[in-house]
XYZ file of N, CA, C and O in Angstrom:
304
model
N 131.615 78.813 98.813
C 130.991 77.590 99.322
C 129.495 77.600 99.083
O 128.962 78.454 98.385
N 128.821 76.658 99.682
C 127.381 76.517 99.492
C 126.602 77.681 100.101
O 125.513 77.989 99.673
N 127.177 78.315 101.124
C 126.437 79.355 101.830
C 126.675 80.747 101.253
O 126.227 81.721 101.814
N 127.392 80.817 100.139
C 127.649 82.108 99.519
C 126.350 82.670 98.943
O 125.620 81.973 98.252
N 126.076 83.925 99.261
C 124.846 84.545 98.785
C 125.137 85.390 97.555
O 126.228 85.912 97.393
N 124.120 85.520 96.729
C 124.261 86.384 95.553
C 124.331 87.834 96.018
O 123.831 88.170 97.096
N 124.924 88.711 95.211
C 124.980 90.128 95.575
C 123.596 90.709 95.845
O 123.426 91.530 96.744
N 122.598 90.269 95.077
C 121.234 90.766 95.283
C 120.693 90.400 96.654
O 120.049 91.219 97.318
N 120.967 89.165 97.080
C 120.494 88.723 98.398
C 121.252 89.472 99.491
O 120.666 89.893 100.486
N 122.558 89.667 99.290
C 123.362 90.437 100.246
C 122.776 91.841 100.407
O 122.592 92.328 101.521
N 122.466 92.492 99.281
C 121.894 93.842 99.326
C 120.538 93.833 100.021
O 120.232 94.724 100.816
N 119.725 92.831 99.706
C 118.391 92.751 100.299
C 118.479 92.564 101.808
O 117.718 93.176 102.560
N 119.417 91.727 102.261
C 119.572 91.519 103.703
C 120.001 92.811 104.389
O 119.488 93.154 105.455
N 120.933 93.523 103.776
C 121.386 94.789 104.349
C 120.231 95.783 104.407
O 120.041 96.477 105.415
N 119.441 95.840 103.335
C 118.298 96.750 103.292
C 117.255 96.349 104.335
O 116.651 97.205 104.988
N 117.041 95.048 104.506
C 116.076 94.564 105.496
C 116.531 94.955 106.898
O 115.722 95.367 107.735
N 117.839 94.833 107.141
C 118.365 95.221 108.453
C 118.153 96.703 108.714
O 117.745 97.094 109.803
N 118.441 97.541 107.710
C 118.288 98.982 107.943
C 116.812 99.349 108.090
O 116.461 100.212 108.890
N 115.936 98.671 107.347
C 114.494 98.909 107.478
C 114.045 98.540 108.890
O 113.284 99.274 109.527
N 114.514 97.415 109.391
C 114.157 96.974 110.741
C 114.702 97.960 111.778
O 114.011 98.304 112.729
N 115.933 98.414 111.570
C 116.539 99.379 112.499
C 115.698 100.640 112.600
O 115.505 101.184 113.681
N 115.187 101.104 111.448
C 114.382 102.325 111.447
C 113.098 102.143 112.247
O 112.622 103.072 112.872
N 112.530 100.946 112.199
C 111.271 100.717 112.905
C 111.513 100.225 114.326
O 110.583 100.043 115.085
N 112.787 99.980 114.668
C 113.119 99.523 116.004
C 112.729 98.076 116.248
O 112.714 97.604 117.382
N 112.388 97.365 115.192
C 111.962 95.975 115.319
C 113.090 95.045 114.878
O 113.989 95.462 114.151
N 113.046 93.790 115.310
C 114.001 92.825 114.750
C 113.685 92.602 113.272
O 112.573 92.904 112.833
N 114.651 92.105 112.526
C 114.413 91.840 111.101
C 113.319 90.784 110.983
O 113.366 89.742 111.617
N 112.309 91.092 110.201
C 111.201 90.172 109.997
C 111.146 89.774 108.529
O 111.734 90.438 107.674
N 110.407 88.716 108.267
C 110.287 88.231 106.896
C 109.769 89.328 105.968
O 110.256 89.472 104.855
N 108.818 90.122 106.463
C 108.287 91.182 105.605
C 109.376 92.183 105.221
O 109.390 92.668 104.100
N 110.299 92.465 106.160
C 111.404 93.377 105.843
C 112.229 92.819 104.689
O 112.612 93.538 103.771
N 112.503 91.518 104.760
C 113.331 90.887 103.736
C 112.595 90.850 102.397
O 113.166 91.160 101.352
N 111.315 90.500 102.437
C 110.535 90.446 101.202
C 110.473 91.827 100.556
O 110.688 91.969 99.349
N 110.211 92.852 101.365
C 110.158 94.216 100.827
C 111.497 94.619 100.234
O 111.552 95.249 99.172
N 112.576 94.244 100.906
C 113.904 94.575 100.405
C 114.171 93.865 99.077
O 114.724 94.454 98.146
N 113.758 92.605 98.983
C 113.939 91.864 97.730
C 113.128 92.500 96.610
O 113.572 92.567 95.466
N 111.929 92.984 96.940
C 111.066 93.593 95.921
C 111.570 94.964 95.491
O 111.166 95.464 94.450
N 112.449 95.569 96.296
C 113.004 96.867 95.921
C 113.870 96.760 94.671
O 114.104 97.740 93.980
N 114.347 95.554 94.398
C 115.125 95.336 93.181
C 114.119 95.002 92.076
O 113.741 93.846 91.903
N 113.677 96.026 91.361
C 112.588 95.852 90.399
C 112.862 94.783 89.352
O 111.956 94.105 88.894
N 114.127 94.654 88.951
C 114.455 93.649 87.936
C 114.873 92.335 88.590
O 115.284 91.409 87.903
N 114.795 92.287 89.915
C 115.190 91.071 90.628
C 114.196 89.945 90.396
O 113.056 90.167 90.001
N 114.631 88.735 90.660
C 113.784 87.570 90.417
C 112.468 87.609 91.191
O 111.422 87.288 90.612
N 112.465 87.987 92.495
C 111.173 88.000 93.210
C 110.150 88.901 92.540
O 108.991 88.513 92.383
N 110.573 90.104 92.122
C 109.644 91.031 91.472
C 109.153 90.448 90.150
O 107.963 90.500 89.832
N 110.074 89.868 89.391
C 109.716 89.277 88.098
C 108.721 88.130 88.295
O 107.723 88.020 87.581
N 108.981 87.286 89.303
C 108.092 86.146 89.555
C 106.707 86.606 90.003
O 105.702 86.018 89.607
N 106.665 87.650 90.830
C 105.361 88.171 91.263
C 104.565 88.669 90.071
O 103.384 88.370 89.932
N 105.242 89.450 89.205
C 104.565 89.976 88.017
C 104.074 88.833 87.138
O 102.968 88.866 86.610
N 104.922 87.808 87.004
C 104.563 86.662 86.174
C 103.348 85.939 86.749
O 102.540 85.365 86.022
N 103.225 85.975 88.089
C 102.086 85.334 88.749
C 100.839 86.211 88.687
O 99.796 85.846 89.214
N 100.983 87.385 88.044
C 99.840 88.262 87.869
C 99.617 89.225 89.023
O 98.555 89.820 89.139
N 100.610 89.371 89.896
C 100.477 90.279 91.028
C 101.166 91.598 90.711
O 102.114 91.655 89.936
N 100.660 92.649 91.324
C 101.255 93.973 91.149
C 102.300 94.187 92.232
O 101.979 94.151 93.423
N 103.562 94.385 91.830
C 104.633 94.588 92.808
C 104.352 95.800 93.699
O 104.463 95.693 94.919
N 103.954 96.951 93.135
C 103.654 98.088 94.011
C 102.551 97.785 95.029
O 102.628 98.207 96.177
N 101.537 97.027 94.598
C 100.436 96.698 95.502
C 100.913 95.773 96.622
O 100.558 95.950 97.786
N 101.729 94.778 96.262
C 102.271 93.861 97.267
C 103.137 94.648 98.252
O 103.053 94.451 99.462
N 103.971 95.559 97.714
C 104.818 96.409 98.573
C 103.964 97.183 99.562
O 104.269 97.255 100.750
N 102.886 97.770 99.041
C 102.014 98.593 99.874
C 101.385 97.758 100.986
O 101.341 98.175 102.136
N 100.893 96.574 100.631
C 100.252 95.717 101.635
C 101.239 95.251 102.692
O 100.913 95.208 103.871
N 102.437 94.862 102.250
C 103.439 94.388 103.202
C 103.968 95.529 104.050
O 104.259 95.361 105.232
N 104.109 96.701 103.421
C 104.678 97.833 104.131
C 103.784 98.363 105.228
O 104.274 98.827 106.247
N 102.484 98.287 105.020
C 101.556 98.797 106.012
C 101.872 100.229 106.380
O 101.869 101.105 105.528
N 102.203 100.459 107.618
C 102.487 101.809 108.095
C 103.959 102.153 107.976
O 104.377 103.245 108.352
N 104.747 101.220 107.502
C 106.188 101.412 107.373
C 106.449 102.489 106.321
O 106.077 102.347 105.174
N 107.084 103.588 106.715
C 107.390 104.654 105.763
C 108.557 104.249 104.871
O 109.472 103.578 105.344
N 108.534 104.642 103.621
C 109.676 104.333 102.757
C 110.926 105.048 103.239
O 110.848 106.078 103.898
N 112.070 104.490 102.911
C 113.348 105.016 103.365
C 113.538 106.457 102.927
O 114.161 107.253 103.608
N 112.988 106.805 101.772
C 113.233 108.133 101.236
C 112.153 109.142 101.638
O 112.102 110.232 101.085
N 111.289 108.753 102.562
C 110.258 109.684 103.014
C 110.929 110.836 103.751
O 111.812 110.625 104.563
N 110.511 112.065 103.469
C 111.099 113.195 104.201
C 110.748 113.114 105.683
O 109.723 112.541 106.045
N 111.606 113.645 106.516
C 111.393 113.553 107.970
C 110.057 114.130 108.379
O 109.433 113.672 109.325
N 109.600 115.167 107.677
C 108.350 115.797 108.083
C 107.128 114.995 107.648
O 105.997 115.411 107.867
N 107.365 113.819 107.037
C 106.231 112.966 106.652
C 105.698 112.196 107.860
O 104.609 111.665 107.838
N 106.472 112.153 108.911
C 106.104 111.365 110.093
C 104.992 112.044 110.861
O 105.006 113.228 111.065
């Protein structure tokens, strides 16, 4: 139907939820944007690059103090 999401969006939503769970916060727009940008070949990343923005830099700014999922436990 009309509300069917693409696999990429499904993955991004799941990633946003797990990111929010780790921080103990509700899912926020930044979580979703960061999750979408994790798909390097995904449309959001491609569009950002096309707009002349650096995906890693945008990730860093949006992430703030949010540790990446793969950060070792002793990084905290």
